[in-house]
Coordinates of C-alpha atoms in Angstrom, one line a residue:
Chain A
M1 CA 43.8 -11.3 -3.0
A2 CA 40.8 -9.2 -4.1
L3 CA 37.4 -8.1 -3.3
L4 CA 36.1 -10.4 -5.7
D5 CA 37.7 -13.4 -3.7
R6 CA 35.3 -12.8 -0.9
I7 CA 32.5 -13.0 -3.7
D8 CA 33.9 -16.4 -4.7
D9 CA 34.1 -17.4 -1.0
V10 CA 30.6 -16.9 -0.5
N11 CA 29.4 -18.6 -4.0
R12 CA 31.7 -21.5 -3.1
R13 CA 30.5 -24.7 -5.0
L14 CA 32.6 -27.9 -4.1
P15 CA 33.6 -29.3 -7.3
H16 CA 32.9 -32.9 -6.6
R17 CA 29.2 -32.0 -5.6
R18 CA 26.2 -32.5 -7.6
Y19 CA 22.7 -31.0 -6.7
Y20 CA 19.4 -31.6 -7.8
R21 CA 16.8 -29.1 -7.8
L22 CA 14.4 -30.0 -4.9
Y23 CA 10.5 -29.9 -4.9
A24 CA 7.9 -30.3 -2.6
N25 CA 4.6 -30.8 -4.2
H26 CA 5.7 -29.1 -7.5
Q27 CA 7.1 -26.3 -5.7
A28 CA 10.7 -25.5 -5.6
I29 CA 12.3 -25.5 -2.2
G30 CA 15.9 -26.3 -2.3
W31 CA 18.7 -28.3 -3.8
L32 CA 19.5 -32.0 -3.0
D33 CA 22.8 -33.7 -3.1
T34 CA 22.6 -36.5 -5.6
Q35 CA 24.7 -38.9 -2.9
L36 CA 22.0 -38.0 -0.3
L37 CA 19.1 -38.9 -2.7
D38 CA 20.3 -42.6 -2.8
E39 CA 19.6 -42.8 0.9
L40 CA 16.3 -40.7 0.7
D41 CA 14.7 -43.0 -2.0
S42 CA 14.2 -45.8 0.5
A43 CA 12.4 -43.3 3.0
L44 CA 8.7 -43.6 3.4
F45 CA 7.3 -40.3 1.6
T46 CA 7.1 -40.5 -2.5
I47 CA 9.8 -39.2 -4.6
T48 CA 10.0 -38.9 -8.2
T49 CA 13.2 -37.8 -10.1
Q50 CA 13.4 -36.9 -13.5
K51 CA 15.4 -34.2 -15.4
Q52 CA 17.7 -33.6 -12.8
R53 CA 15.0 -32.6 -10.3
V54 CA 13.4 -34.1 -7.4
D55 CA 10.0 -34.0 -6.3
I56 CA 8.8 -34.9 -2.8
R57 CA 5.1 -35.5 -2.5
F58 CA 2.6 -35.6 0.3
A59 CA -1.1 -35.0 0.5
P60 CA -1.6 -32.1 2.0
A61 CA -4.0 -33.8 4.8
Q62 CA -0.9 -36.1 5.3
R63 CA 1.5 -33.1 6.0
Q64 CA 1.9 -34.1 9.9
V65 CA 2.9 -37.6 8.9
F66 CA 5.1 -36.5 6.1
E67 CA 6.7 -34.3 8.7
S68 CA 7.1 -37.0 11.0
R69 CA 8.6 -39.3 8.4
I70 CA 11.1 -36.8 7.1
E71 CA 12.2 -35.9 10.9
Q72 CA 12.5 -39.7 11.8
F73 CA 14.8 -40.1 8.3
F74 CA 17.0 -37.3 9.6
R75 CA 17.3 -38.8 13.1
R76 CA 18.5 -42.1 11.7
Y77 CA 20.9 -40.2 9.0
F78 CA 22.4 -38.3 11.8
A79 CA 22.9 -41.5 14.2
K80 CA 24.3 -43.7 11.2
H81 CA 26.8 -40.9 10.1
Q82 CA 27.5 -39.6 13.8
L83 CA 26.6 -36.4 12.9
T84 CA 26.1 -33.7 15.8
G85 CA 24.4 -30.3 15.7
W86 CA 20.8 -31.5 16.0
R87 CA 18.7 -28.4 17.3
D88 CA 15.2 -29.6 18.2
E89 CA 13.9 -26.4 16.7
H90 CA 11.6 -26.2 13.7
Y91 CA 12.1 -24.3 10.4
A92 CA 9.2 -23.4 8.5
V93 CA 10.0 -24.3 4.7
A94 CA 8.6 -22.2 2.2
T95 CA 9.1 -21.5 -1.5
G96 CA 10.3 -17.9 -0.6
F97 CA 10.7 -15.4 2.1
G98 CA 7.3 -14.5 3.7
Q99 CA 5.4 -17.4 1.7
N100 CA 3.2 -20.0 3.2
T101 CA 4.7 -22.8 5.2
L102 CA 4.7 -25.8 3.2
F103 CA 6.0 -28.2 6.0
L104 CA 8.2 -27.7 9.4
L105 CA 11.7 -29.1 9.3
E106 CA 14.5 -29.9 11.9
R107 CA 16.5 -26.7 11.7
A108 CA 19.6 -28.9 11.5
A109 CA 18.5 -30.8 8.3
L110 CA 18.1 -27.4 6.3
S111 CA 21.9 -27.8 4.5
F112 CA 21.1 -31.3 3.4
L113 CA 17.9 -30.3 1.4
G114 CA 19.7 -27.1 0.2
I115 CA 16.8 -25.0 1.6
R116 CA 17.1 -21.2 1.8
G117 CA 18.1 -19.8 5.2
Y118 CA 17.4 -16.1 6.2
G119 CA 19.7 -13.7 8.8
V120 CA 19.8 -10.0 9.3
H121 CA 23.2 -8.1 9.3
I122 CA 23.3 -4.7 10.8
N123 CA 26.1 -2.1 9.9
G124 CA 26.8 -0.1 12.7
Y125 CA 28.5 3.0 11.4
V126 CA 29.5 6.7 12.5
E127 CA 29.8 9.3 9.4
G128 CA 32.0 12.2 10.2
K129 CA 34.2 14.9 8.7
D130 CA 36.7 12.3 8.0
G131 CA 34.3 9.8 6.3
I132 CA 32.9 6.9 7.5
A133 CA 33.8 4.5 10.1
M134 CA 32.1 1.0 11.0
W135 CA 31.9 -0.6 14.4
I136 CA 33.0 -4.2 13.7
G137 CA 32.6 -7.1 16.4
K138 CA 35.1 -9.9 16.9
R139 CA 33.4 -13.5 17.4
A140 CA 34.1 -15.0 20.6
L141 CA 37.1 -17.4 20.4
N142 CA 35.0 -20.4 21.9
K143 CA 32.0 -19.7 19.4
P144 CA 31.2 -23.1 17.6
T145 CA 31.1 -21.4 14.4
F146 CA 33.7 -18.8 12.7
P147 CA 35.6 -18.1 16.2
G148 CA 37.6 -15.1 16.3
K149 CA 36.3 -14.1 12.6
L150 CA 35.3 -10.3 12.2
D151 CA 31.5 -9.4 11.7
Q152 CA 28.9 -6.7 11.7
I153 CA 28.2 -5.0 14.8
A154 CA 25.0 -7.3 15.3
A155 CA 23.8 -10.1 13.1
G156 CA 21.9 -13.5 13.4
G157 CA 19.9 -16.0 11.7
L158 CA 16.2 -15.5 11.4
P159 CA 14.5 -17.8 14.0
Y160 CA 10.9 -19.4 13.1
N161 CA 8.1 -17.1 14.4
L162 CA 10.2 -13.8 14.7
S163 CA 9.9 -10.8 12.3
L164 CA 13.1 -9.5 10.6
R165 CA 12.9 -6.2 12.7
E166 CA 12.1 -7.7 16.2
N167 CA 15.2 -10.0 15.2
L168 CA 17.3 -7.2 14.5
I169 CA 16.2 -5.2 17.6
K170 CA 17.2 -8.7 19.8
E171 CA 20.5 -9.1 18.2
C172 CA 21.4 -5.4 18.5
H173 CA 20.5 -5.8 22.2
E174 CA 22.1 -9.3 22.8
E175 CA 25.3 -8.7 20.8
A176 CA 26.1 -4.9 21.3
S177 CA 23.9 -3.6 23.9
I178 CA 22.4 -1.3 21.5
P179 CA 19.0 0.2 23.2
R180 CA 15.7 -0.5 21.3
Q181 CA 15.1 3.2 20.6
L182 CA 18.4 3.3 18.6
A183 CA 18.3 0.1 16.6
E184 CA 14.6 1.0 15.7
K185 CA 16.5 3.6 13.6
A186 CA 18.2 0.7 11.3
Q187 CA 17.2 1.1 7.6
A188 CA 16.5 -1.8 5.3
V189 CA 19.1 -1.1 2.5
S190 CA 19.6 -4.3 0.4
A191 CA 19.7 -8.0 0.5
I192 CA 22.6 -10.4 -0.8
S193 CA 21.8 -13.9 -2.0
Y194 CA 24.6 -16.7 -2.5
Y195 CA 25.3 -20.5 -2.7
Y196 CA 27.8 -21.5 0.0
D197 CA 28.5 -25.3 -0.3
L198 CA 29.1 -27.2 3.1
P199 CA 30.2 -30.6 3.5
I200 CA 26.8 -31.6 4.2
G201 CA 25.2 -29.7 1.5
I202 CA 24.5 -26.4 0.0
R203 CA 23.1 -23.2 1.7
P204 CA 21.5 -20.9 -0.8
D205 CA 21.1 -18.4 1.8
V206 CA 20.0 -14.7 2.1
I207 CA 21.1 -11.8 4.4
F208 CA 19.1 -8.8 4.6
N209 CA 21.2 -5.7 5.2
Y210 CA 20.5 -2.8 7.4
D211 CA 22.3 0.5 7.8
L212 CA 22.3 2.1 11.3
R213 CA 23.9 5.2 11.9
L214 CA 25.2 5.7 15.2
P215 CA 25.9 8.9 17.4
A216 CA 29.8 9.6 17.3
D217 CA 29.7 9.2 21.2
F218 CA 28.1 5.9 21.2
I219 CA 30.1 2.9 22.0
P220 CA 28.9 -0.8 21.8
Q221 CA 29.4 -3.1 24.8
V222 CA 29.6 -6.8 24.7
N223 CA 26.5 -8.3 26.3
D224 CA 26.5 -11.9 25.9
D225 CA 29.5 -14.9 25.2
E226 CA 28.8 -14.4 21.3
V227 CA 31.4 -11.3 21.2
D228 CA 34.7 -11.0 22.1
S229 CA 35.3 -7.2 21.5
F230 CA 34.2 -4.0 19.3
H231 CA 36.5 -2.0 17.4
L232 CA 35.6 1.2 15.3
Y233 CA 37.6 0.9 11.9
P234 CA 37.9 3.5 9.0
M235 CA 36.3 2.3 5.8
D236 CA 39.6 2.4 4.0
E237 CA 41.1 0.3 6.7
L238 CA 38.2 -2.2 6.6
L239 CA 38.0 -2.5 2.9
A240 CA 41.9 -3.3 2.7
M241 CA 41.2 -5.9 5.4
V242 CA 38.2 -7.2 3.5
A243 CA 40.3 -7.5 -0.2
N244 CA 43.6 -8.8 1.4
T245 CA 42.7 -11.1 4.3
Q246 CA 40.0 -13.9 5.4
A247 CA 39.5 -12.1 8.7
F248 CA 36.0 -11.5 8.2
K249 CA 33.3 -14.2 8.3
F250 CA 32.7 -15.3 4.8
N251 CA 29.1 -13.7 4.4
S252 CA 30.1 -10.7 6.5
A253 CA 32.8 -9.6 4.0
V254 CA 30.2 -9.3 1.4
V255 CA 28.2 -7.3 3.6
I256 CA 30.9 -4.6 3.9
I257 CA 31.3 -4.9 0.3
D258 CA 27.8 -4.2 -0.5
F259 CA 28.1 -1.2 2.3
A260 CA 30.9 0.2 0.4
I261 CA 29.2 0.3 -2.9
R262 CA 26.1 2.0 -2.0
H263 CA 27.9 4.5 -0.1
G264 CA 30.3 5.4 -3.3
L265 CA 33.6 3.8 -1.5
I266 CA 33.8 1.5 -4.3
T267 CA 32.9 3.1 -7.8
P268 CA 32.3 1.8 -11.3
E269 CA 36.1 2.7 -11.8
H270 CA 37.0 -0.5 -10.0
P271 CA 37.5 -3.4 -12.2
D272 CA 35.0 -5.8 -10.4
Y273 CA 32.4 -3.5 -9.9
L274 CA 29.7 -5.1 -11.9
A275 CA 31.1 -8.8 -11.2
L276 CA 30.9 -7.9 -7.3
Q277 CA 27.1 -7.1 -7.6
A278 CA 26.1 -9.8 -9.8
G279 CA 28.0 -12.3 -7.6
M280 CA 26.2 -11.1 -4.6
H281 CA 22.9 -11.1 -6.2
Q282 CA 22.2 -14.6 -7.2
Q283 CA 19.0 -15.6 -8.6
W284 CA 17.0 -18.4 -6.6
Chain B
M1 CA 0.7 -4.4 -12.2
A2 CA 3.7 -4.7 -10.0
L3 CA 7.2 -3.4 -9.3
L4 CA 8.3 -6.9 -10.7
D5 CA 6.6 -6.1 -13.9
R6 CA 9.2 -3.3 -14.4
I7 CA 12.1 -5.9 -14.0
D8 CA 10.4 -8.1 -16.7
D9 CA 10.1 -5.1 -18.7
V10 CA 13.8 -4.6 -18.8
N11 CA 14.8 -8.5 -19.1
R12 CA 12.5 -8.9 -22.1
R13 CA 13.6 -11.7 -24.1
L14 CA 11.6 -12.4 -27.3
P15 CA 10.3 -15.9 -27.3
H16 CA 11.0 -16.6 -31.0
R17 CA 14.4 -15.5 -30.8
R18 CA 17.7 -17.5 -30.1
Y19 CA 21.2 -16.2 -29.2
Y20 CA 24.7 -17.9 -29.4
R21 CA 27.4 -16.3 -27.3
L22 CA 29.8 -14.4 -29.5
Y23 CA 33.6 -14.6 -28.9
A24 CA 36.3 -12.3 -30.5
N25 CA 39.7 -14.2 -30.6
H26 CA 38.4 -16.5 -27.7
Q27 CA 37.0 -13.4 -25.5
A28 CA 33.2 -13.3 -24.8
I29 CA 32.0 -10.0 -26.4
G30 CA 28.2 -10.3 -27.0
W31 CA 25.3 -12.5 -28.0
L32 CA 24.5 -13.3 -31.6
D33 CA 20.9 -13.8 -33.4
T34 CA 21.4 -17.1 -35.0
Q35 CA 19.4 -15.6 -37.9
L36 CA 22.2 -12.9 -38.4
L37 CA 24.9 -15.7 -38.1
D38 CA 23.6 -17.2 -41.7
E39 CA 24.6 -13.7 -43.2
L40 CA 27.5 -13.3 -41.4
D41 CA 28.9 -16.7 -42.4
S42 CA 29.6 -15.4 -46.1
A43 CA 31.8 -12.6 -44.8
L44 CA 35.1 -12.5 -45.2
F45 CA 36.5 -12.7 -41.4
T46 CA 36.9 -16.2 -40.0
I47 CA 33.9 -17.6 -38.0
T48 CA 33.8 -20.8 -36.1
T49 CA 30.6 -22.2 -34.7
Q50 CA 30.2 -24.9 -32.1
K51 CA 28.4 -25.7 -29.0
Q52 CA 26.1 -22.4 -29.4
R53 CA 28.9 -20.3 -29.5
V54 CA 30.3 -18.2 -32.3
D55 CA 34.1 -17.5 -32.6
I56 CA 35.2 -14.3 -34.7
R57 CA 38.8 -14.6 -35.2
F58 CA 41.1 -12.3 -36.7
A59 CA 45.2 -11.8 -35.9
P60 CA 46.1 -8.9 -33.6
A61 CA 48.1 -7.4 -36.6
Q62 CA 45.0 -7.5 -39.1
R63 CA 42.8 -5.9 -36.5
Q64 CA 42.2 -2.8 -39.1
V65 CA 41.5 -5.0 -41.8
F66 CA 39.1 -7.0 -39.6
E67 CA 37.1 -3.5 -38.5
S68 CA 37.0 -2.5 -42.5
R69 CA 35.8 -5.7 -43.1
I70 CA 32.9 -5.9 -40.2
E71 CA 32.0 -2.3 -41.0
Q72 CA 31.4 -2.9 -45.0
F73 CA 29.4 -6.2 -43.7
F74 CA 27.1 -3.8 -41.6
R75 CA 26.8 -1.2 -44.1
R76 CA 25.7 -3.8 -46.6
Y77 CA 23.5 -5.0 -44.2
F78 CA 22.1 -2.0 -43.5
A79 CA 21.4 -0.9 -47.0
K80 CA 20.1 -4.6 -47.7
H81 CA 17.6 -4.4 -44.9
Q82 CA 16.8 -0.7 -45.5
L83 CA 17.7 0.1 -42.0
T84 CA 18.3 3.6 -40.4
G85 CA 20.2 4.8 -37.7
W86 CA 23.8 4.5 -39.0
R87 CA 25.7 6.9 -36.6
D88 CA 29.1 7.2 -38.3
E89 CA 30.6 6.9 -34.5
H90 CA 32.8 4.3 -33.3
Y91 CA 32.4 2.2 -30.2
A92 CA 35.2 0.4 -28.6
V93 CA 34.4 -3.2 -28.1
A94 CA 35.8 -4.9 -25.0
T95 CA 35.3 -8.0 -22.6
G96 CA 34.1 -5.5 -19.8
F97 CA 34.0 -2.1 -18.8
G98 CA 37.2 -0.6 -18.8
Q99 CA 39.0 -3.2 -20.3
N100 CA 41.3 -3.1 -23.4
T101 CA 39.8 -2.4 -26.6
L102 CA 39.4 -5.5 -28.9
F103 CA 38.2 -3.6 -32.0
L104 CA 36.3 -0.4 -33.1
L105 CA 32.5 -1.1 -34.3
E106 CA 30.1 1.3 -35.7
R107 CA 27.8 2.3 -32.7
A108 CA 24.6 1.5 -34.7
A109 CA 26.0 -2.5 -35.1
L110 CA 26.1 -3.1 -31.2
S111 CA 23.0 -4.3 -30.8
F112 CA 23.2 -7.0 -34.0
L113 CA 26.0 -8.4 -32.0
G114 CA 24.6 -8.2 -28.6
I115 CA 27.7 -6.2 -27.3
R116 CA 27.2 -4.5 -24.0
G117 CA 26.4 -0.6 -23.8
Y118 CA 26.8 1.5 -20.9
G119 CA 25.2 4.7 -19.4
V120 CA 24.9 6.8 -16.4
H121 CA 21.6 7.7 -14.8
I122 CA 21.5 10.6 -11.9
N123 CA 18.9 10.4 -9.2
G124 CA 18.2 14.0 -8.3
Y125 CA 16.5 14.1 -5.0
V126 CA 15.7 16.5 -2.1
E127 CA 15.4 15.1 1.6
G128 CA 13.2 16.9 3.7
K129 CA 11.0 16.6 7.1
D130 CA 8.4 14.9 4.8
G131 CA 10.7 12.4 3.4
I132 CA 12.2 12.1 -0.1
A133 CA 11.1 13.7 -3.4
M134 CA 12.9 13.4 -6.9
W135 CA 13.2 15.3 -9.7
I136 CA 11.9 13.7 -12.5
G137 CA 12.4 14.9 -16.2
K138 CA 9.7 14.1 -19.1
R139 CA 11.4 13.1 -22.4
A140 CA 10.9 15.6 -25.1
L141 CA 7.9 14.5 -27.6
N142 CA 9.6 14.8 -30.8
K143 CA 12.9 12.5 -29.3
P144 CA 13.4 9.5 -31.6
T145 CA 13.5 7.2 -28.4
F146 CA 10.8 6.9 -25.7
P147 CA 9.3 10.3 -26.7
G148 CA 7.0 11.8 -23.7
K149 CA 8.5 8.8 -21.2
L150 CA 9.4 9.9 -17.6
D151 CA 13.4 9.8 -16.9
Q152 CA 15.9 10.6 -14.2
I153 CA 16.8 14.3 -13.9
A154 CA 19.6 13.5 -16.5
A155 CA 20.9 10.4 -18.0
G156 CA 22.8 9.4 -21.2
G157 CA 24.5 6.5 -22.8
L158 CA 28.4 6.5 -22.4
P159 CA 30.1 8.0 -25.5
Y160 CA 33.7 6.7 -26.6
N161 CA 36.6 8.2 -24.8
L162 CA 34.5 9.8 -22.0
S163 CA 34.8 8.9 -18.6
L164 CA 31.6 8.2 -16.3
R165 CA 31.9 11.3 -14.3
E166 CA 32.9 13.6 -17.5
N167 CA 29.6 12.0 -18.9
L168 CA 27.6 12.5 -16.0
I169 CA 28.5 16.3 -15.6
K170 CA 28.0 16.8 -19.2
E171 CA 24.5 15.1 -19.2
C172 CA 23.4 17.2 -15.6
H173 CA 24.5 20.3 -17.7
E174 CA 23.1 19.6 -21.0
E175 CA 19.7 18.0 -19.7
A176 CA 18.9 19.9 -16.5
S177 CA 21.1 23.0 -16.1
I178 CA 22.7 21.4 -13.3
P179 CA 26.2 23.5 -12.6
R180 CA 29.3 21.6 -12.8
Q181 CA 30.1 22.1 -8.9
L182 CA 26.7 20.6 -7.8
A183 CA 26.9 17.8 -10.2
E184 CA 30.4 16.8 -8.8
K185 CA 28.9 15.8 -5.5
A186 CA 26.7 13.0 -7.5
Q187 CA 27.8 9.6 -5.6
A188 CA 28.3 6.3 -7.3
V189 CA 25.7 4.1 -5.6
S190 CA 25.3 1.0 -7.7
A191 CA 24.9 -0.2 -11.2
I192 CA 21.8 -2.2 -12.9
S193 CA 22.6 -5.2 -15.6
Y194 CA 19.9 -6.5 -17.8
Y195 CA 19.1 -8.1 -20.9
Y196 CA 16.6 -6.2 -23.2
D197 CA 15.4 -7.7 -26.6
L198 CA 15.1 -5.4 -29.6
P199 CA 13.8 -6.5 -33.0
I200 CA 17.2 -6.2 -34.0
G201 CA 19.0 -8.0 -31.3
I202 CA 19.7 -8.1 -27.5
R203 CA 20.9 -5.5 -25.5
P204 CA 22.9 -6.7 -22.4
D205 CA 23.3 -3.2 -21.0
V206 CA 24.5 -1.6 -17.7
I207 CA 23.5 1.5 -16.1
F208 CA 25.8 3.2 -13.6
N209 CA 23.5 4.7 -11.1
Y210 CA 24.4 7.9 -9.1
D211 CA 22.7 9.7 -6.3
L212 CA 22.6 13.6 -6.2
R213 CA 21.0 15.4 -3.3
L214 CA 20.0 18.5 -4.2
P215 CA 19.3 21.7 -2.2
A216 CA 15.7 22.2 -1.5
D217 CA 15.4 25.5 -3.4
F218 CA 17.3 24.1 -6.4
I219 CA 14.9 23.8 -9.7
P220 CA 16.2 22.0 -12.8
Q221 CA 15.9 23.9 -15.9
V222 CA 15.5 22.6 -19.5
N223 CA 18.6 23.3 -21.5
D224 CA 18.3 21.5 -24.7
D225 CA 15.7 19.9 -26.7
E226 CA 16.0 16.6 -25.0
V227 CA 13.7 17.2 -22.2
D228 CA 9.9 18.5 -22.4
S229 CA 9.9 19.5 -18.5
F230 CA 10.7 18.7 -14.9
H231 CA 8.5 17.7 -12.2
L232 CA 9.2 16.9 -8.4
Y233 CA 7.5 13.8 -7.2
P234 CA 7.3 12.5 -3.8
M235 CA 8.6 8.9 -3.5
D236 CA 5.3 7.3 -2.7
E237 CA 3.8 8.7 -5.9
L238 CA 6.8 7.7 -7.7
L239 CA 6.6 4.1 -6.7
A240 CA 3.0 3.8 -7.1
M241 CA 3.5 5.2 -10.7
V242 CA 6.4 2.6 -11.6
A243 CA 4.2 -0.5 -10.3
N244 CA 1.2 0.6 -11.8
T245 CA 2.1 2.2 -15.1
Q246 CA 4.7 2.1 -18.1
A247 CA 5.2 6.1 -17.9
F248 CA 8.9 5.6 -17.1
K249 CA 11.4 4.8 -19.9
F250 CA 11.9 1.0 -19.3
N251 CA 15.2 0.9 -17.7
S252 CA 14.7 4.3 -15.6
A253 CA 12.0 2.6 -14.0
V254 CA 14.5 0.2 -12.6
V255 CA 16.6 3.0 -11.6
I256 CA 13.8 4.2 -9.4
I257 CA 13.3 0.6 -7.8
D258 CA 17.1 0.5 -7.0
F259 CA 16.9 4.0 -5.4
A260 CA 13.9 3.1 -3.3
I261 CA 15.4 -0.5 -2.0
R262 CA 18.8 1.7 -1.0
H263 CA 16.9 4.1 0.7
G264 CA 14.5 1.8 2.8
L265 CA 11.4 2.6 0.8
I266 CA 11.0 -0.8 -0.3
T267 CA 11.8 -3.5 2.4
P268 CA 12.3 -7.0 2.7
E269 CA 8.3 -7.0 3.6
H270 CA 7.7 -6.4 0.1
P271 CA 6.9 -9.9 -1.6
D272 CA 9.2 -9.6 -4.4
Y273 CA 12.4 -7.9 -2.6
L274 CA 14.7 -10.6 -3.7
A275 CA 13.4 -11.1 -7.2
L276 CA 13.7 -7.3 -7.8
Q277 CA 17.4 -7.4 -6.6
A278 CA 18.4 -10.5 -8.6
G279 CA 16.6 -9.1 -11.8
M280 CA 18.5 -6.1 -12.0
H281 CA 21.8 -7.5 -11.6
Q282 CA 22.1 -10.2 -14.3
Q283 CA 25.4 -12.2 -14.5
W284 CA 27.1 -11.0 -17.9

């Protein structure tokens, strides 16, 4: 086991899967499983396929018609394959973070089209004479995703119509009872980008990382049913756990590695120093 | 002009150039210009070419013979093309930083074979009530490479048989008169990787970045003929200069961008936040 295994975990690509680059009106928006393509072809919107790329086309004036058709397609697809997890929540598909919305899509359909999702993770740490220690949350055991896995003090996917900073303050409050005034001190420090294969499709996701230095006497409190408990770990203990176990949620482990590199706790003398950094900054 | 232009500068690939991946005894070591390949073919060591890769082969017991032959080849090549810059200095070619030496090569030949070079750059900064300011060196006007360009407080290529930290302390002393005791406080924080095309070949280089927080009353002093002068810039002024001018040495500009991201001075709201990071962490 090694730190680089955590980078491999997050860039997992299932060997039997093949993807085409997906475009909407000539703008790259995702990655499409070739198997799904066979079913999509029979849908009502226009698709052209060439050179391992798939172009979805619709006239801008017909955007609402297109949105309705693709939603109907996925409703049928979910029913046919008895899939659960429909969210009844719209996601704004764009070519990049902060770019104009091309169309709205049911959030549960994101992975099927390999559309990039965004999240924020907050490193809540304490720095003292003995070095750095970090507050780590253990995810609730009844959480549908990654129950019992270790995670940052607060983290969450970015909802539609919420800024990164608003989401950060919301998650800090909801997950760890961090007051707004303290959460506002969180500093943007980096982003990590990866390709994570799920049975239903690929997630070319991005996590925006924030460092939040906490007072020595601050103790995070569980506030909702998302978190089981919090524990303060010295960084060396945390890094050994990241390297040698899969106790962490797959992407939260990489957030720890990024933190350790930026704070000089993993140095260029580490044999995988460059591979770790290249692996957490995948080109879109 | 934009910050992303500086990433493009550093990943410059000349459009008319073509490269084959270069292997030595089945281990990837560089990138070979296809034009140079025609001349190499007539040399004495064994080369096989397939699938746009070139394999140089020599028996481990014949390493010294191989080293002598490739040195002779490049001596003839330099003479034939009237090239200057022969260093009479050996570089240890390996598959990665800190890996075993495969063979020794004259340093001036590195670019011809697209072999990765390494350097250290030190961000010497001051943090006060008004934010962060950074000490910037102006390269001497008679320096053969990038005269008059702006640069970190200290920086330098990594010589054979010197550790990163020894090199850092040496450069801090030689370029900015930073005493050893202060230089030792420098903290490893990241590395940037890029592909820079030169007329003679590609440089897939790596810079190891260090942050050195300096006391407010410390003033760097020119110590040798490498540096013209030092100036302390507020970060906003520095970032405007990086975005809008080519005043900085091409790779030193990217070190500034990396620093600004890690210190929350370029945030996820910047439209190129992800592209900047992906572009400075190119896969080897």
